[in-house]
Amino acid sequence: MKLSPMRYKDFIWPHNPRTYAIEYERVIAVNKVPYGRYQLQDLGPTRRILRGEGEFVGEDAYRTFQALASVFYQEGPGLLVHPVWQCANAYFVELSLAQEPRADYVRYTFAFWESYDDYVQSLAPAVGSSSRTVSGGGTTAGSTTTERWHTVQRGDTLWGIANTYGLSLNALIVLNPQIKNPNLIYVGQKVRVA
């Protein structure tokens, strides 16, 4: 199975990192009850962390690492599209060069923290024209956006759908926050394209 490349903001990995680890954590508080007892309180899940390690090989290895490092210095969260993990709004929090320097080889480690800061608002599509078209073809009076939908056919990919409708893959992902893994869509599924 060929996996699509990992992407973050405007950086696309030339080949996917070698290893990934996704950490899920639930915060549990322990409350002391008189006479030696205790009570556990579930405070809910906290951020997910994606850690990994990879390498860049060839005469452009250091230039590729420098391009990744320049993305690290950009402020704020960005859209992280991982080949097997659901896409997420994430902060790029760690980047390390992890080997003895060589002219044609760079080994690195990285970490991304998923963000829920204004998650719904930051992934909301822009408001556009004067009517709202729903999948049944009707319009809703007084609405301000036109919605168009594509029904997934056998062999469709999000990249192909985006290409067909003149969108970037990131724009299509932003229009469809219900799609958690952009590499996994189903026949019959509705994908918003406008």
PDB file of C-alpha atoms in Angstrom:
ATOM      1  CA  MET A   1       0.000   0.000   0.000  1.00  0.00           C
ATOM      2  CA  LYS A   2       1.414   3.396  -1.024  1.00  0.00           C
ATOM      3  CA  LEU A   3       0.838   6.112   1.581  1.00  0.00           C
ATOM      4  CA  SER A   4       0.493   9.779   0.720  1.00  0.00           C
ATOM      5  CA  PRO A   5       3.256  12.071   2.003  1.00  0.00           C
ATOM      6  CA  MET A   6       3.008  13.794   5.377  1.00  0.00           C
ATOM      7  CA  ARG A   7       2.349  17.556   5.190  1.00  0.00           C
ATOM      8  CA  TYR A   8       2.444  20.472   7.621  1.00  0.00           C
ATOM      9  CA  LYS A   9       1.591  24.032   6.596  1.00  0.00           C
ATOM     10  CA  ASP A  10       3.474  24.449   3.283  1.00  0.00           C
ATOM     11  CA  PHE A  11       6.076  21.686   3.848  1.00  0.00           C
ATOM     12  CA  ILE A  12       5.581  18.294   2.168  1.00  0.00           C
ATOM     13  CA  TRP A  13       7.924  15.508   3.242  1.00  0.00           C
ATOM     14  CA  PRO A  14       9.821  14.073   0.227  1.00  0.00           C
ATOM     15  CA  HIS A  15       9.244  10.665   1.853  1.00  0.00           C
ATOM     16  CA  ASN A  16       7.461   9.850   5.077  1.00  0.00           C
ATOM     17  CA  PRO A  17       9.383   9.753   8.361  1.00  0.00           C
ATOM     18  CA  ARG A  18      10.603   6.284   9.355  1.00  0.00           C
ATOM     19  CA  THR A  19       8.829   5.990  12.723  1.00  0.00           C
ATOM     20  CA  TYR A  20       5.771   7.563  14.368  1.00  0.00           C
ATOM     21  CA  ALA A  21       4.401   7.398  17.874  1.00  0.00           C
ATOM     22  CA  ILE A  22       1.020   8.882  18.747  1.00  0.00           C
ATOM     23  CA  GLU A  23       0.455   9.508  22.447  1.00  0.00           C
ATOM     24  CA  TYR A  24      -3.066   9.742  23.869  1.00  0.00           C
ATOM     25  CA  GLU A  25      -3.518  10.799  27.489  1.00  0.00           C
ATOM     26  CA  ARG A  26      -6.485  11.093  29.834  1.00  0.00           C
ATOM     27  CA  VAL A  27      -6.124  13.273  32.931  1.00  0.00           C
ATOM     28  CA  ILE A  28      -7.349  11.625  36.131  1.00  0.00           C
ATOM     29  CA  ALA A  29      -7.446  13.457  39.471  1.00  0.00           C
ATOM     30  CA  VAL A  30      -7.230  11.577  42.762  1.00  0.00           C
ATOM     31  CA  ASN A  31      -9.324  13.095  45.544  1.00  0.00           C
ATOM     32  CA  LYS A  32      -8.699  11.988  49.124  1.00  0.00           C
ATOM     33  CA  VAL A  33     -11.772  10.957  51.069  1.00  0.00           C
ATOM     34  CA  PRO A  34     -11.664  10.845  54.914  1.00  0.00           C
ATOM     35  CA  TYR A  35     -10.669   7.565  56.603  1.00  0.00           C
ATOM     36  CA  GLY A  36      -8.234   6.348  53.966  1.00  0.00           C
ATOM     37  CA  ARG A  37     -10.433   6.203  50.902  1.00  0.00           C
ATOM     38  CA  TYR A  38     -10.068   8.035  47.618  1.00  0.00           C
ATOM     39  CA  GLN A  39     -12.120   8.950  44.575  1.00  0.00           C
ATOM     40  CA  LEU A  40     -10.951   9.176  40.962  1.00  0.00           C
ATOM     41  CA  GLN A  41     -12.230  12.035  38.855  1.00  0.00           C
ATOM     42  CA  ASP A  42     -12.006  11.861  35.052  1.00  0.00           C
ATOM     43  CA  LEU A  43     -10.938  15.281  33.756  1.00  0.00           C
ATOM     44  CA  GLY A  44     -11.044  14.102  30.152  1.00  0.00           C
ATOM     45  CA  PRO A  45      -8.515  13.591  27.400  1.00  0.00           C
ATOM     46  CA  THR A  46      -5.667  16.040  26.885  1.00  0.00           C
ATOM     47  CA  ARG A  47      -3.682  16.850  23.759  1.00  0.00           C
ATOM     48  CA  ARG A  48      -2.463  14.122  21.466  1.00  0.00           C
ATOM     49  CA  ILE A  49       1.219  14.141  20.620  1.00  0.00           C
ATOM     50  CA  LEU A  50       2.717  12.865  17.368  1.00  0.00           C
ATOM     51  CA  ARG A  51       6.418  12.075  17.686  1.00  0.00           C
ATOM     52  CA  GLY A  52       8.600  10.655  14.980  1.00  0.00           C
ATOM     53  CA  GLU A  53      12.007  10.156  13.476  1.00  0.00           C
ATOM     54  CA  GLY A  54      13.149  10.250   9.887  1.00  0.00           C
ATOM     55  CA  GLU A  55      15.978  11.035   7.571  1.00  0.00           C
ATOM     56  CA  PHE A  56      16.684  13.082   4.475  1.00  0.00           C
ATOM     57  CA  VAL A  57      19.149  11.504   2.068  1.00  0.00           C
ATOM     58  CA  GLY A  58      21.000  12.857  -0.980  1.00  0.00           C
ATOM     59  CA  GLU A  59      22.762  16.029  -1.951  1.00  0.00           C
ATOM     60  CA  ASP A  60      19.700  18.125  -0.917  1.00  0.00           C
ATOM     61  CA  ALA A  61      19.482  16.555   2.568  1.00  0.00           C
ATOM     62  CA  TYR A  62      20.545  19.664   4.493  1.00  0.00           C
ATOM     63  CA  ARG A  63      18.497  22.034   2.317  1.00  0.00           C
ATOM     64  CA  THR A  64      15.434  19.877   2.966  1.00  0.00           C
ATOM     65  CA  PHE A  65      16.131  19.928   6.713  1.00  0.00           C
ATOM     66  CA  GLN A  66      16.589  23.721   6.565  1.00  0.00           C
ATOM     67  CA  ALA A  67      13.197  24.040   4.836  1.00  0.00           C
ATOM     68  CA  LEU A  68      11.623  21.943   7.619  1.00  0.00           C
ATOM     69  CA  ALA A  69      13.392  24.068  10.251  1.00  0.00           C
ATOM     70  CA  SER A  70      12.044  27.262   8.656  1.00  0.00           C
ATOM     71  CA  VAL A  71       8.498  25.843   9.024  1.00  0.00           C
ATOM     72  CA  PHE A  72       9.290  25.118  12.690  1.00  0.00           C
ATOM     73  CA  TYR A  73      10.004  28.852  13.209  1.00  0.00           C
ATOM     74  CA  GLN A  74       6.625  29.912  11.801  1.00  0.00           C
ATOM     75  CA  GLU A  75       4.292  30.926  14.611  1.00  0.00           C
ATOM     76  CA  GLY A  76       0.896  29.448  15.363  1.00  0.00           C
ATOM     77  CA  PRO A  77      -0.715  26.102  14.619  1.00  0.00           C
ATOM     78  CA  GLY A  78      -1.121  24.657  11.155  1.00  0.00           C
ATOM     79  CA  LEU A  79      -2.869  21.803   9.436  1.00  0.00           C
ATOM     80  CA  LEU A  80      -0.956  18.525   9.891  1.00  0.00           C
ATOM     81  CA  VAL A  81      -1.869  15.836   7.377  1.00  0.00           C
ATOM     82  CA  HIS A  82      -0.424  12.487   8.361  1.00  0.00           C
ATOM     83  CA  PRO A  83      -0.585   9.439   6.061  1.00  0.00           C
ATOM     84  CA  VAL A  84      -2.363   7.198   8.612  1.00  0.00           C
ATOM     85  CA  TRP A  85      -3.436   9.525  11.446  1.00  0.00           C
ATOM     86  CA  GLN A  86      -6.421  11.846  11.175  1.00  0.00           C
ATOM     87  CA  CYS A  87      -5.520  15.362  10.100  1.00  0.00           C
ATOM     88  CA  ALA A  88      -5.325  17.868  12.926  1.00  0.00           C
ATOM     89  CA  ASN A  89      -4.654  21.478  13.734  1.00  0.00           C
ATOM     90  CA  ALA A  90      -1.273  21.203  15.472  1.00  0.00           C
ATOM     91  CA  TYR A  91       1.710  23.083  16.833  1.00  0.00           C
ATOM     92  CA  PHE A  92       5.213  22.075  15.696  1.00  0.00           C
ATOM     93  CA  VAL A  93       6.904  21.919  19.127  1.00  0.00           C
ATOM     94  CA  GLU A  94      10.157  19.955  18.709  1.00  0.00           C
ATOM     95  CA  LEU A  95      12.742  19.459  15.965  1.00  0.00           C
ATOM     96  CA  SER A  96      16.170  17.919  16.565  1.00  0.00           C
ATOM     97  CA  LEU A  97      19.085  17.058  14.339  1.00  0.00           C
ATOM     98  CA  ALA A  98      20.058  13.636  15.637  1.00  0.00           C
ATOM     99  CA  GLN A  99      23.318  12.403  14.101  1.00  0.00           C
ATOM    100  CA  GLU A 100      26.924  13.117  13.258  1.00  0.00           C
ATOM    101  CA  PRO A 101      27.013  15.615  10.349  1.00  0.00           C
ATOM    102  CA  ARG A 102      27.395  14.104   6.881  1.00  0.00           C
ATOM    103  CA  ALA A 103      27.138  15.884   3.541  1.00  0.00           C
ATOM    104  CA  ASP A 104      24.309  13.737   2.172  1.00  0.00           C
ATOM    105  CA  TYR A 105      22.403  12.474   5.215  1.00  0.00           C
ATOM    106  CA  VAL A 106      20.347  14.112   7.973  1.00  0.00           C
ATOM    107  CA  ARG A 107      18.568  12.162  10.714  1.00  0.00           C
ATOM    108  CA  TYR A 108      16.031  14.152  12.698  1.00  0.00           C
ATOM    109  CA  THR A 109      13.297  13.812  15.321  1.00  0.00           C
ATOM    110  CA  PHE A 110      10.140  15.879  15.681  1.00  0.00           C
ATOM    111  CA  ALA A 111       6.989  16.349  17.754  1.00  0.00           C
ATOM    112  CA  PHE A 112       3.608  17.927  17.051  1.00  0.00           C
ATOM    113  CA  TRP A 113       0.975  18.721  19.692  1.00  0.00           C
ATOM    114  CA  GLU A 114      -2.647  18.702  18.591  1.00  0.00           C
ATOM    115  CA  SER A 115      -4.462  21.971  19.290  1.00  0.00           C
ATOM    116  CA  TYR A 116      -8.117  22.597  20.036  1.00  0.00           C
ATOM    117  CA  ASP A 117      -7.648  26.390  20.298  1.00  0.00           C
ATOM    118  CA  ASP A 118     -10.500  27.785  18.204  1.00  0.00           C
ATOM    119  CA  TYR A 119     -10.465  24.468  16.320  1.00  0.00           C
ATOM    120  CA  VAL A 120     -13.944  24.819  14.871  1.00  0.00           C
ATOM    121  CA  GLN A 121     -13.527  28.497  14.025  1.00  0.00           C
ATOM    122  CA  SER A 122     -10.129  28.129  12.366  1.00  0.00           C
ATOM    123  CA  LEU A 123     -11.303  25.269  10.155  1.00  0.00           C
ATOM    124  CA  ALA A 124     -14.605  26.917   9.200  1.00  0.00           C
ATOM    125  CA  PRO A 125     -14.937  27.665   5.480  1.00  0.00           C
ATOM    126  CA  ALA A 126     -14.997  31.270   4.310  1.00  0.00           C
ATOM    127  CA  VAL A 127     -18.356  32.932   3.710  1.00  0.00           C
ATOM    128  CA  GLY A 128     -18.971  33.521   0.020  1.00  0.00           C
ATOM    129  CA  SER A 129     -21.940  34.262  -2.289  1.00  0.00           C
ATOM    130  CA  SER A 130     -25.639  34.869  -1.784  1.00  0.00           C
ATOM    131  CA  SER A 131     -27.451  31.491  -1.747  1.00  0.00           C
ATOM    132  CA  ARG A 132     -26.962  28.168  -0.041  1.00  0.00           C
ATOM    133  CA  THR A 133     -27.236  25.014  -2.139  1.00  0.00           C
ATOM    134  CA  VAL A 134     -27.653  21.776  -0.216  1.00  0.00           C
ATOM    135  CA  SER A 135     -27.037  18.264  -1.524  1.00  0.00           C
ATOM    136  CA  GLY A 136     -30.674  17.929  -2.545  1.00  0.00           C
ATOM    137  CA  GLY A 137     -30.286  20.977  -4.796  1.00  0.00           C
ATOM    138  CA  GLY A 138     -32.454  23.382  -2.761  1.00  0.00           C
ATOM    139  CA  THR A 139     -31.518  26.741  -1.355  1.00  0.00           C
ATOM    140  CA  THR A 140     -32.065  28.270   2.037  1.00  0.00           C
ATOM    141  CA  ALA A 141     -33.313  31.862   1.919  1.00  0.00           C
ATOM    142  CA  GLY A 142     -31.141  34.463   3.595  1.00  0.00           C
ATOM    143  CA  SER A 143     -28.062  32.248   3.734  1.00  0.00           C
ATOM    144  CA  THR A 144     -24.726  33.617   2.573  1.00  0.00           C
ATOM    145  CA  THR A 145     -22.823  30.623   1.149  1.00  0.00           C
ATOM    146  CA  THR A 146     -23.205  28.307  -1.811  1.00  0.00           C
ATOM    147  CA  GLU A 147     -22.525  24.698  -0.923  1.00  0.00           C
ATOM    148  CA  ARG A 148     -21.676  22.065  -3.522  1.00  0.00           C
ATOM    149  CA  TRP A 149     -21.174  18.407  -2.714  1.00  0.00           C
ATOM    150  CA  HIS A 150     -19.402  15.526  -4.447  1.00  0.00           C
ATOM    151  CA  THR A 151     -20.499  11.930  -3.877  1.00  0.00           C
ATOM    152  CA  VAL A 152     -17.439   9.680  -3.587  1.00  0.00           C
ATOM    153  CA  GLN A 153     -17.168   7.092  -6.365  1.00  0.00           C
ATOM    154  CA  ARG A 154     -14.985   3.980  -6.464  1.00  0.00           C
ATOM    155  CA  GLY A 155     -11.344   5.027  -7.011  1.00  0.00           C
ATOM    156  CA  ASP A 156     -11.812   8.625  -5.791  1.00  0.00           C
ATOM    157  CA  THR A 157      -9.186  10.240  -3.564  1.00  0.00           C
ATOM    158  CA  LEU A 158      -9.398  13.605  -1.810  1.00  0.00           C
ATOM    159  CA  TRP A 159      -6.476  14.813  -3.908  1.00  0.00           C
ATOM    160  CA  GLY A 160      -8.287  13.811  -7.106  1.00  0.00           C
ATOM    161  CA  ILE A 161     -11.550  15.435  -5.966  1.00  0.00           C
ATOM    162  CA  ALA A 162      -9.690  18.644  -5.062  1.00  0.00           C
ATOM    163  CA  ASN A 163      -8.026  18.627  -8.492  1.00  0.00           C
ATOM    164  CA  THR A 164     -11.372  18.109 -10.259  1.00  0.00           C
ATOM    165  CA  TYR A 165     -12.954  21.109  -8.528  1.00  0.00           C
ATOM    166  CA  GLY A 166      -9.886  23.384  -8.778  1.00  0.00           C
ATOM    167  CA  LEU A 167      -9.118  23.321  -5.038  1.00  0.00           C
ATOM    168  CA  SER A 168      -5.944  22.665  -3.115  1.00  0.00           C
ATOM    169  CA  LEU A 169      -6.000  19.560  -0.918  1.00  0.00           C
ATOM    170  CA  ASN A 170      -5.729  21.751   2.204  1.00  0.00           C
ATOM    171  CA  ALA A 171      -8.742  23.833   1.092  1.00  0.00           C
ATOM    172  CA  LEU A 172     -10.795  20.660   0.576  1.00  0.00           C
ATOM    173  CA  ILE A 173      -9.772  19.345   4.020  1.00  0.00           C
ATOM    174  CA  VAL A 174     -10.788  22.668   5.608  1.00  0.00           C
ATOM    175  CA  LEU A 175     -14.216  22.411   3.933  1.00  0.00           C
ATOM    176  CA  ASN A 176     -14.662  18.884   5.351  1.00  0.00           C
ATOM    177  CA  PRO A 177     -13.675  18.802   9.052  1.00  0.00           C
ATOM    178  CA  GLN A 178     -15.822  15.668   9.433  1.00  0.00           C
ATOM    179  CA  ILE A 179     -13.167  13.732   7.452  1.00  0.00           C
ATOM    180  CA  LYS A 180     -10.660  12.802  10.147  1.00  0.00           C
ATOM    181  CA  ASN A 181      -8.278  10.818   7.922  1.00  0.00           C
ATOM    182  CA  PRO A 182      -7.841  12.367   4.447  1.00  0.00           C
ATOM    183  CA  ASN A 183      -6.434   9.072   3.161  1.00  0.00           C
ATOM    184  CA  LEU A 184      -9.635   7.195   3.989  1.00  0.00           C
ATOM    185  CA  ILE A 185     -12.894   8.059   2.207  1.00  0.00           C
ATOM    186  CA  TYR A 186     -15.777   5.744   1.351  1.00  0.00           C
ATOM    187  CA  VAL A 187     -17.943   5.174  -1.725  1.00  0.00           C
ATOM    188  CA  GLY A 188     -21.188   7.106  -1.256  1.00  0.00           C
ATOM    189  CA  GLN A 189     -19.682   9.560   1.241  1.00  0.00           C
ATOM    190  CA  LYS A 190     -20.565  13.252   0.656  1.00  0.00           C
ATOM    191  CA  VAL A 191     -17.580  15.618   0.323  1.00  0.00           C
ATOM    192  CA  ARG A 192     -18.178  19.357   0.346  1.00  0.00           C
ATOM    193  CA  VAL A 193     -16.419  21.063  -2.591  1.00  0.00           C
ATOM    194  CA  ALA A 194     -17.795  24.608  -2.256  1.00  0.00           C
TER     195      ALA A 194
END
